[in-house]
Short mmCIF file of C-alpha atoms in Angstrom, two decimals:
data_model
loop_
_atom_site.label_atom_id
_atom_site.label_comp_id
_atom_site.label_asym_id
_atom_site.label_seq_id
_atom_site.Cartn_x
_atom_site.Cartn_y
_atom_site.Cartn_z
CA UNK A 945 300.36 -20.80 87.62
CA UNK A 946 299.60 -17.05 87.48
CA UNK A 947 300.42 -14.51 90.58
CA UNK A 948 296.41 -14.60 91.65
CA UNK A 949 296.44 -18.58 91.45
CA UNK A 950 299.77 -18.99 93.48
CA UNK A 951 298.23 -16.12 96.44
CA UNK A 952 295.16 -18.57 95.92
CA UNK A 953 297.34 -21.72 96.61
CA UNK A 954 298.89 -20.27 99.66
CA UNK A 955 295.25 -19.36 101.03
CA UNK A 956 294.10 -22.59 100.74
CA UNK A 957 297.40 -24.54 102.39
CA UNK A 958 297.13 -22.28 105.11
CA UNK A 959 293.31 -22.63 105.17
CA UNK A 960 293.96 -26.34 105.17
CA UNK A 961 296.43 -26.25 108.11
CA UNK A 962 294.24 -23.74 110.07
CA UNK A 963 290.89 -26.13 109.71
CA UNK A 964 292.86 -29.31 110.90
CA UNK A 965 293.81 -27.42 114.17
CA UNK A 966 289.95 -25.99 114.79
CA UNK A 967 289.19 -29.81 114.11
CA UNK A 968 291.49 -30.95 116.62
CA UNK A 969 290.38 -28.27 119.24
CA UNK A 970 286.98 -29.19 118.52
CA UNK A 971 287.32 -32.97 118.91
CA UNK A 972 289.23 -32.44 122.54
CA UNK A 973 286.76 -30.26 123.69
CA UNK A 974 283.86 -32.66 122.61
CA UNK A 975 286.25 -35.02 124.89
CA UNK A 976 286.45 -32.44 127.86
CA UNK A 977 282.65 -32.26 127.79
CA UNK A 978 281.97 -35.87 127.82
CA UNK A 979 284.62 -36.52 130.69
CA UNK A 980 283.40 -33.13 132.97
CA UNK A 981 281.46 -33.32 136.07
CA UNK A 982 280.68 -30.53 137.65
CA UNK A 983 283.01 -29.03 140.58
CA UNK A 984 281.26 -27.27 143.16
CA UNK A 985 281.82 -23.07 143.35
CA UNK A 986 283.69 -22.50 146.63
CA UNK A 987 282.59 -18.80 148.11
CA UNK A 988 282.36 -17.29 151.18
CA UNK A 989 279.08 -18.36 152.24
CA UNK A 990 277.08 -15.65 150.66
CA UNK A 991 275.70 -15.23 146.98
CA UNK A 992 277.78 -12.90 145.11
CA UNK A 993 275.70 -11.19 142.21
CA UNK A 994 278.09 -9.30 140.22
CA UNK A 995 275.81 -6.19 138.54
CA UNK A 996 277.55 -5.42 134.52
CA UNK A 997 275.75 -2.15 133.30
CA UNK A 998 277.48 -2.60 129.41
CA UNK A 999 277.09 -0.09 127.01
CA UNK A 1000 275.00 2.21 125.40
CA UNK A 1001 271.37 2.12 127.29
CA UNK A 1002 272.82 -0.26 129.55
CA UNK A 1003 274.10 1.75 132.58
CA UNK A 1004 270.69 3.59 132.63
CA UNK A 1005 268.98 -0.13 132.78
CA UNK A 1006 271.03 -1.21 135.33
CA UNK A 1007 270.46 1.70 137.12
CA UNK A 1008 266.47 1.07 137.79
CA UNK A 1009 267.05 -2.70 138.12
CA UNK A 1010 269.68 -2.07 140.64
CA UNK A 1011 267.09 -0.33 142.51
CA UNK A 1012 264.32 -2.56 141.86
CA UNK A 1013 266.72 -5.81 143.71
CA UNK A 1014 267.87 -3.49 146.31
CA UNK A 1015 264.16 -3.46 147.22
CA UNK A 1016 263.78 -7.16 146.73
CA UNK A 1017 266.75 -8.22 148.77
CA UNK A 1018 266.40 -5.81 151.67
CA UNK A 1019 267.37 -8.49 154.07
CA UNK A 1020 269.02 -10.27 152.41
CA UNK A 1021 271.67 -7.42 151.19
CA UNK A 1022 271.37 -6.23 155.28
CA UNK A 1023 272.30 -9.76 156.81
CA UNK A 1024 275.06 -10.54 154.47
CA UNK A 1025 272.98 -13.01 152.62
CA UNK A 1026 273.93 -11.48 149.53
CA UNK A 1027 276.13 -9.14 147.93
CA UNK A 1028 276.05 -7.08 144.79
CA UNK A 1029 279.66 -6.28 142.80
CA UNK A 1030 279.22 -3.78 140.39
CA UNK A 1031 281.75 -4.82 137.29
CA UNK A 1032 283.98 -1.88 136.42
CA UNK A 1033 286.17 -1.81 132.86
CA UNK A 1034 283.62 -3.51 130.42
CA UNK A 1035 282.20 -0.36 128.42
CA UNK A 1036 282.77 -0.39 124.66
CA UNK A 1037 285.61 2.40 125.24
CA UNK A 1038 287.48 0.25 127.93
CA UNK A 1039 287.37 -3.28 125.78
CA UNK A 1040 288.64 -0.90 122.70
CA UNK A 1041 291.67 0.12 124.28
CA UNK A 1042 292.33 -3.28 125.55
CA UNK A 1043 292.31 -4.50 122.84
CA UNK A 1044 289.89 -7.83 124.02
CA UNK A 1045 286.49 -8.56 124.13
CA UNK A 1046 287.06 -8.89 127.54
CA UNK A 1047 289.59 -7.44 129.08
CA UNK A 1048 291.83 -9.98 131.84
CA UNK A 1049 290.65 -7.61 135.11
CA UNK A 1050 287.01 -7.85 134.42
CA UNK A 1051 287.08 -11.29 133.71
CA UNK A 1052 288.73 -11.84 137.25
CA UNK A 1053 286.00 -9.55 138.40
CA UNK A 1054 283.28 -11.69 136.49
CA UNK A 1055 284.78 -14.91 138.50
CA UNK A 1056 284.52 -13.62 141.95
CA UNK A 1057 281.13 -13.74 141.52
CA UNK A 1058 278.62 -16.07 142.07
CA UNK A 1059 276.69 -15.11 138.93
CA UNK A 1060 276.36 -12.07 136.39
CA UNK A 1061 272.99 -9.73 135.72
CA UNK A 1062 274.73 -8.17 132.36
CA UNK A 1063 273.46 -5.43 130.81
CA UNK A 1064 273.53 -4.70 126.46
CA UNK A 1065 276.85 -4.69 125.05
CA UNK A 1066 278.12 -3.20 121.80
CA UNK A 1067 280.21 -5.61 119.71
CA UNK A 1068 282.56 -3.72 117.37
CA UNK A 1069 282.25 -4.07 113.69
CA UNK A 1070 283.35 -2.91 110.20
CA UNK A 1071 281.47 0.74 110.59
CA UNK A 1072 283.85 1.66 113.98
CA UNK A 1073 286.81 0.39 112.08
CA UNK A 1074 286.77 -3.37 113.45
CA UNK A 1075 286.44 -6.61 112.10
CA UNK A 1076 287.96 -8.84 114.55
CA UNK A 1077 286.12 -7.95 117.77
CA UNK A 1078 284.24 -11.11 119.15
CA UNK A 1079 280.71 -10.81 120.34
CA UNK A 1080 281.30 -10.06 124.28
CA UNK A 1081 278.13 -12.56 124.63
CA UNK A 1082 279.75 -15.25 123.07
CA UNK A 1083 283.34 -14.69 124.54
CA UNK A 1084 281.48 -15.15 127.70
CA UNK A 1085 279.44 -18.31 127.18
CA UNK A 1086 282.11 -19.80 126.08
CA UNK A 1087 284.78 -18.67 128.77
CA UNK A 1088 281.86 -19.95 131.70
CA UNK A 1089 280.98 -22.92 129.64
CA UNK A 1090 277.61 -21.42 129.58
CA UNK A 1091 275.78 -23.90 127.10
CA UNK A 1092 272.35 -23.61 127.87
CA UNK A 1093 270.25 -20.37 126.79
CA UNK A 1094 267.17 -20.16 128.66
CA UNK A 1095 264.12 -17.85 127.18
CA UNK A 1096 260.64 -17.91 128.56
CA UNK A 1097 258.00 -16.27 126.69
CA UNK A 1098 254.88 -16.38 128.00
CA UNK A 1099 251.38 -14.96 127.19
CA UNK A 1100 248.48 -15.87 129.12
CA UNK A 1101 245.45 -14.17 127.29
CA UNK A 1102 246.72 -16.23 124.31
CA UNK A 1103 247.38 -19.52 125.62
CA UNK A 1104 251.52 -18.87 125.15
CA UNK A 1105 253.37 -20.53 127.38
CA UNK A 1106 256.49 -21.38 126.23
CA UNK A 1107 260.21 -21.92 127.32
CA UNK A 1108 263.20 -21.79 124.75
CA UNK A 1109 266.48 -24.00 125.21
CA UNK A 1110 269.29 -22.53 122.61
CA UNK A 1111 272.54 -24.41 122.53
CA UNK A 1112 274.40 -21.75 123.19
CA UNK A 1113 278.43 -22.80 122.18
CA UNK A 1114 278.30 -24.40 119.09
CA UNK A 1115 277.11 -24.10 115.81
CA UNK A 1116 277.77 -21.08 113.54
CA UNK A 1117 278.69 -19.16 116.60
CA UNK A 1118 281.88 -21.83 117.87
CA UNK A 1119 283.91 -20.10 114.99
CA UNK A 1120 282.54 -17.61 113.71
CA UNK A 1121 285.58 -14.94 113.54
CA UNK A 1122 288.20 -17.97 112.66
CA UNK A 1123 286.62 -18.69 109.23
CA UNK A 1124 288.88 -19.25 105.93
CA UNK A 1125 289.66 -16.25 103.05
CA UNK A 1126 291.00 -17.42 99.81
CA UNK A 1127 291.76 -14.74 97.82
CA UNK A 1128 288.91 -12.61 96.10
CA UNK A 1129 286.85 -15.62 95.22
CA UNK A 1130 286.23 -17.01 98.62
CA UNK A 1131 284.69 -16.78 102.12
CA UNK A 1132 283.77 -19.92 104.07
CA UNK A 1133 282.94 -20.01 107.72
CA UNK A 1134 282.61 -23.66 110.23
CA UNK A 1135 279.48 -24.66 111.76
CA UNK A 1136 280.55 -27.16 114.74
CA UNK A 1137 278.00 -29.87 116.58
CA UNK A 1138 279.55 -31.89 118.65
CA UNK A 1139 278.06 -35.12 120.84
CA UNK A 1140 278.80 -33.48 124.12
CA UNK A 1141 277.37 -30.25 123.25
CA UNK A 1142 274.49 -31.64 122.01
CA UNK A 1143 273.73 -34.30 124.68
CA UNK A 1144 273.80 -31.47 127.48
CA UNK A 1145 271.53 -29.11 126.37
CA UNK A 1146 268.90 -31.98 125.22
CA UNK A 1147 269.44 -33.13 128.58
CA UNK A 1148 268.56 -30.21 130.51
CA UNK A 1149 265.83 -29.35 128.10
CA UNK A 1150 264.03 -32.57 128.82
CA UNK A 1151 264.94 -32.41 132.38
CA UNK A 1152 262.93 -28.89 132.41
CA UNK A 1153 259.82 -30.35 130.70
CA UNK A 1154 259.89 -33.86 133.01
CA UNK A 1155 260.22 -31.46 136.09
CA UNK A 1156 257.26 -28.37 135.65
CA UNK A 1157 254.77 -30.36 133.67
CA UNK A 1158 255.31 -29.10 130.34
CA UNK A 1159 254.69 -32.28 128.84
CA UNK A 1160 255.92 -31.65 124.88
CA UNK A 1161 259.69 -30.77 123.62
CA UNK A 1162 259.72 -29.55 120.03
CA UNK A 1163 263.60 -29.88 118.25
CA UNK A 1164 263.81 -27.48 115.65
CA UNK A 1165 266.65 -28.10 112.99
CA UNK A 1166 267.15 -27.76 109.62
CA UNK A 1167 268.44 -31.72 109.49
CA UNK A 1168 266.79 -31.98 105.27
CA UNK A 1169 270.33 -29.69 104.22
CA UNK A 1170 272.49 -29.46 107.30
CA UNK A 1171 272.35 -33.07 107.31
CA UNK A 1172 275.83 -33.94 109.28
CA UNK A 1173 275.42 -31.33 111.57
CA UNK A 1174 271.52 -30.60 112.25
CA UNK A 1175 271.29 -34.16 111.34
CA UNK A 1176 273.23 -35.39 114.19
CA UNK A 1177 271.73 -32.70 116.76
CA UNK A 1178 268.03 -34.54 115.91
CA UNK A 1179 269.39 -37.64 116.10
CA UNK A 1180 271.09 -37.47 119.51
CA UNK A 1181 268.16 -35.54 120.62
CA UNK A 1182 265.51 -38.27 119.63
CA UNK A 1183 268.10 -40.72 121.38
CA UNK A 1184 267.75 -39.14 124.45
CA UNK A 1185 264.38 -38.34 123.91
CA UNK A 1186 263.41 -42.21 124.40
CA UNK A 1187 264.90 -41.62 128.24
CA UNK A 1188 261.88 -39.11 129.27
CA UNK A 1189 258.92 -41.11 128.07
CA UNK A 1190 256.35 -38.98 130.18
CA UNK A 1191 257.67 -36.50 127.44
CA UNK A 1192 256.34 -36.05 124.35
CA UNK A 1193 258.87 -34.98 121.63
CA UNK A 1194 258.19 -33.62 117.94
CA UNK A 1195 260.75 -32.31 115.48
CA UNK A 1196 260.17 -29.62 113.49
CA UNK A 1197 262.67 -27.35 109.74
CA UNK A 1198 263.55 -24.03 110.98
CA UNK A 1199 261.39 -22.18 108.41
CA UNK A 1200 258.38 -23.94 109.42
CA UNK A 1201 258.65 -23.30 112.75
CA UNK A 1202 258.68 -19.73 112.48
CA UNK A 1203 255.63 -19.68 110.91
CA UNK A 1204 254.01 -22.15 113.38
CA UNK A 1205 254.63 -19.17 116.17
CA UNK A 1206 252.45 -17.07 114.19
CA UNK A 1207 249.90 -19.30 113.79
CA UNK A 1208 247.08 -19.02 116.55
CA UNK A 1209 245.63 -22.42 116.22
CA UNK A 1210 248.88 -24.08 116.57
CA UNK A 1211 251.42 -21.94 118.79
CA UNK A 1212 249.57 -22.58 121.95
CA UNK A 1213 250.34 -25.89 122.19
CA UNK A 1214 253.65 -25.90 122.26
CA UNK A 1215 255.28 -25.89 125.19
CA UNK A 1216 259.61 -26.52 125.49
CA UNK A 1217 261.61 -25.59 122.22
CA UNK A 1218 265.32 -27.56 121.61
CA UNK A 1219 267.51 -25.51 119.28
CA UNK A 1220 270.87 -25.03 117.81
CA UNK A 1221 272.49 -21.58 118.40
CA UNK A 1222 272.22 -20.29 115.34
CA UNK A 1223 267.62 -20.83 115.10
CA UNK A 1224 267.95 -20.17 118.71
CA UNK A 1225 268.86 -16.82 118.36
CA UNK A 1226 266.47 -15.55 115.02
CA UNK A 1227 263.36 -17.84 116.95
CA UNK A 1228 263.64 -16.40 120.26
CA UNK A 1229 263.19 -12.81 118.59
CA UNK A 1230 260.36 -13.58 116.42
CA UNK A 1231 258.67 -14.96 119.76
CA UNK A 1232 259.33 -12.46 122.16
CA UNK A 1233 258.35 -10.27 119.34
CA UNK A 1234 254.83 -11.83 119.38
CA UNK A 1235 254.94 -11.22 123.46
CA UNK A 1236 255.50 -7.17 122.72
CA UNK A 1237 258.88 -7.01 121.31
CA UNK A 1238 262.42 -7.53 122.35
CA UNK A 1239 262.16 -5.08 125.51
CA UNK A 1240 260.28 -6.96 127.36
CA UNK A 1241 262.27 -10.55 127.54
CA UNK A 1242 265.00 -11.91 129.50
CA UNK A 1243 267.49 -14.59 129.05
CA UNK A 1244 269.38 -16.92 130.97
CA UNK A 1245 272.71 -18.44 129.89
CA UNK A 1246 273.36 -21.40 132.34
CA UNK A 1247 276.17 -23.64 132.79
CA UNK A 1248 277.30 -26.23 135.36
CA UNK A 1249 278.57 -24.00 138.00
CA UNK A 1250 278.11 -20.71 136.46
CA UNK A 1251 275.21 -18.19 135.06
CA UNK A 1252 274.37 -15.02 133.66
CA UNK A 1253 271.19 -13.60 133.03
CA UNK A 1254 270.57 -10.69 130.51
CA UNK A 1255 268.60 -8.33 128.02
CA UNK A 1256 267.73 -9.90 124.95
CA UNK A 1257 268.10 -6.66 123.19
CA UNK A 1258 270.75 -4.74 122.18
CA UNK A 1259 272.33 -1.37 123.63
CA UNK A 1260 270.61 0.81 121.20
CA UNK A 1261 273.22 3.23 120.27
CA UNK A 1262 270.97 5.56 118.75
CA UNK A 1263 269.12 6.68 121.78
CA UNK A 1264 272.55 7.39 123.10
CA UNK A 1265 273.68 9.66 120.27
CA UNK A 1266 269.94 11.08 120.18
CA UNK A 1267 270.37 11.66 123.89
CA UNK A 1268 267.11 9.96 125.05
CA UNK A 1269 268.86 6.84 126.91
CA UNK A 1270 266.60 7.66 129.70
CA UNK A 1271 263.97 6.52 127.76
CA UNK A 1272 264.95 2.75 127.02
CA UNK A 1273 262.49 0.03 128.46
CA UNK A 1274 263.55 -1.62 131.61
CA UNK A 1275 261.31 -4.74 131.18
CA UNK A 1276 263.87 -7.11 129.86
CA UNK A 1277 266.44 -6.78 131.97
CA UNK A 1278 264.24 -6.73 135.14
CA UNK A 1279 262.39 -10.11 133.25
CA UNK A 1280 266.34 -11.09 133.98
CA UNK A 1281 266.77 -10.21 137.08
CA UNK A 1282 263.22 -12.49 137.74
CA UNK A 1283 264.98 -15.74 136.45
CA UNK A 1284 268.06 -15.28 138.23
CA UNK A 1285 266.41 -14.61 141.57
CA UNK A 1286 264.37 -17.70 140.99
CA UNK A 1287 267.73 -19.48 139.88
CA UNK A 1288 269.62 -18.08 142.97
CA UNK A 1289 266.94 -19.77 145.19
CA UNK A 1290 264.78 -16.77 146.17
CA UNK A 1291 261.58 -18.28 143.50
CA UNK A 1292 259.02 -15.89 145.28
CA UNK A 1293 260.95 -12.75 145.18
CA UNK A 1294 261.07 -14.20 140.98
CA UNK A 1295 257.66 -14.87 140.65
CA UNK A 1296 256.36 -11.62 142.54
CA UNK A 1297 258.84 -9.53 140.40
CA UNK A 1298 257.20 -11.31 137.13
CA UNK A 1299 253.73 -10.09 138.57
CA UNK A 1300 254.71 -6.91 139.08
CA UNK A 1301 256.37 -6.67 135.54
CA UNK A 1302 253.81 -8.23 134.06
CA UNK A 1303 251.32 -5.28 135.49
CA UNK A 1304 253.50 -2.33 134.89
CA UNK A 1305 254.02 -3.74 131.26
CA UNK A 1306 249.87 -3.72 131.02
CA UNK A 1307 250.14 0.15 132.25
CA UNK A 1308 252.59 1.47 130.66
CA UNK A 1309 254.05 -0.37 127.74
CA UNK A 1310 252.53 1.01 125.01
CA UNK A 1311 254.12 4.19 126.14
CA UNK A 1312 257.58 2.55 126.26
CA UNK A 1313 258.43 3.60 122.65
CA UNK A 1314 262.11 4.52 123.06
CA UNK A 1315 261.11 7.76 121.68
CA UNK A 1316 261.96 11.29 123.36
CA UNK A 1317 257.73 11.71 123.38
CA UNK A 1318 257.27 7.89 125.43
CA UNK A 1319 257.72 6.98 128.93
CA UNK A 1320 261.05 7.11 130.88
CA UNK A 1321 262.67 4.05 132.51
CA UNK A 1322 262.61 5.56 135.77
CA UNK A 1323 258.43 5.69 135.66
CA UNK A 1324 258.60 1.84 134.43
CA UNK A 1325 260.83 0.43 137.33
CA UNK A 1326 258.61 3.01 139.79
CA UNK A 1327 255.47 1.67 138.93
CA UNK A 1328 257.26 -2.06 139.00
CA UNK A 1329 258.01 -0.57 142.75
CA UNK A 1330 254.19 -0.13 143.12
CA UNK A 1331 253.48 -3.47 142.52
CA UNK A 1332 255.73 -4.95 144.87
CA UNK A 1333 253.39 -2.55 147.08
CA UNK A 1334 256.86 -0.39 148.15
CA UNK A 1335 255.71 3.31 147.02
#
């Protein structure tokens, strides 16, 4: 055996050894998941919204949205009802020098709170000298056991209403900066469904279509090549499917999918969309992308006893270094801030901030252009103020 096949050897034992611990982490937490119920969040009587501006356009977001809620919650804020914590420590500088994702104190700062309205964060990568660095999304949905990714799109004039449920723990994402190098000849990274996983986020996606009406869940997989892992997440999912049978359920390959959303004479009558993390992610894009682009969608990221509600875009690093940050488009984080004030139990305040998105988007968003010549996120989140018939 040659030096390169001996340095090949001793990648692949320790590849071996490495993959038999992920496999036994994976199988207890499968076990953890099936065994869970949900423990009730002690606080101190009020709802405790912690406010995380991130990086890049972020703080300037947070800024108008900030402003936006303290309008919203007037009373609410005044009589104690509610509290916002802003999160201090979690800007791209602050988790460098850590060293973590997330550094320990803003993760106790994240878990004083009753929930999180998150701002764009930058993960690290090859270009800034890192390879290591962890998504800060991910960190977090796991850390919070945040499983279920929640993203609405919805367009009226075209008969669009639908509502996206992403696994949000597993699949390529579970592992995806623990994967194997063996030598120069090979990368391989882990894809991981488990039963648990799987049966919790089919369960709440059929529990949202049984409860509002929409009366048709689509599972999207690629189950003709992933067949052990997409093949078991459509199985399970048809399994549980036969439990809702007010529900109608269709499964649909990845690839065909995404061109069904582009398709006018079908798109419109789909309604609820079940995905792993991976089509998830690339699907909910493409369709908010159809709705005007990634600036104007929100996402929620719910768990048992824990949520946080965010962009869907990134922190746009360019407008920082161009200087024109106060030109980013407010709309997706403030289409946040509308699910989590429905999920916080304030559904009016949600549904009258949606309205008044919804009409400052019709105004103005073809002037949002992130450009130095476009609108400013201050005039977005003002006119968003109009609407709620404040200015």
């Amino acid at each position: 055996m040659n030096e390169r096949e001996e340095r090949i050897a001793s990648d692949i034992a320790e590849a071996v050894k490495e993959y038999e611990a992920l496999l036994w982490e994976q199988v207890e937490r499968n076990d953890r998941m099936l065994a869970r119920t949900a423990e009730a969040k002690a606080h101190s009587g009020k709802r405790i919204i912690g406010l995380c501006p991130g990086d890049g356009i972020g703080p300037v977001l947070m800024r108008e949205v900030h402003r936006v809620l303290d309008v919203l919650l007037k009373e609410e804020l005044s009589s104690g009802a509610v509290e916002f914590r802003t999160i201090e420590g979690f800007t791209l500088k602050e988790r460098l020098a850590a060293g973590k994702t997330v550094p320990d104190d803003v993760l106790e700062q994240m878990k004083g709170c009753d929930c999180l309205l998150k701002g764009p964060t930058t993960t690290p990568n090859a270009s800034m000298g890192v390879t290591d660095f962890e998504s800060a999304n991910v960190f977090l949905r796991k850390a919070f056991d945040l499983y279920a990714n929640v993203r609405p799109v919805k367009i009226p004039e075209k008969g669009i209403d639908w509502v996206f449920f992403r696994e949000n723990t597993e699949g390529e994402y579970a592992l995806g900066s623990r994967g194997a190098a063996i030598g120069d000849a090979l990368r391989v990274d882990y894809k991981v469904t488990t039963y648990g996983g799987t049966e919790r986020i089919a369960r709440a996606a059929f529990d949202y279509a049984e409860r509002t009406g929409l009366r048709r869940v689509s599972v999207v997989t690629k189950a003709n090549i992933m067949k052990k892992t997409d093949g078991s997440f459509l199985r399970l999912a048809k399994k549980i499917a036969e439990e809702y049978p007010d529900v109608e359920t269709d499964s649909w390959f990845v690839d065909i999918m995404a061109a069904n959303l582009v398709n006018e004479e079908l798109r419109k009558d789909f309604h609820v969309f079940l995905l792993p993390n991976l089509y998830g992610d690339i699907l909910t894009d493409e369709a908010a992308q159809i709705q005007g682009g990634v600036g104007t969608a929100g996402s929620a990221n719910l768990g048992d006893d824990y949520a946080i509600f965010e962009a869907i875009h990134g922190s746009a690093p360019r407008m920082v270094e161009e200087g024109i940050e106060e030109h980013a488009n407010p709309a997706s984080l403030l289409q946040a801030a509308s699910m989590m004030l429905t999920h916080d139990g304030f559904a009016e305040k949600g549904r009258q901030l949606e309205e008044a998105i919804a009409a400052a988007d019709a105004k103005l968003g073809s002037a949002m252009t992130g450009t130095a010549e476009g609108g400013t996120c201050t005039e977005f989140s003002d006119e968003v103020l109009r609407g709620l018939e404040v200015l």
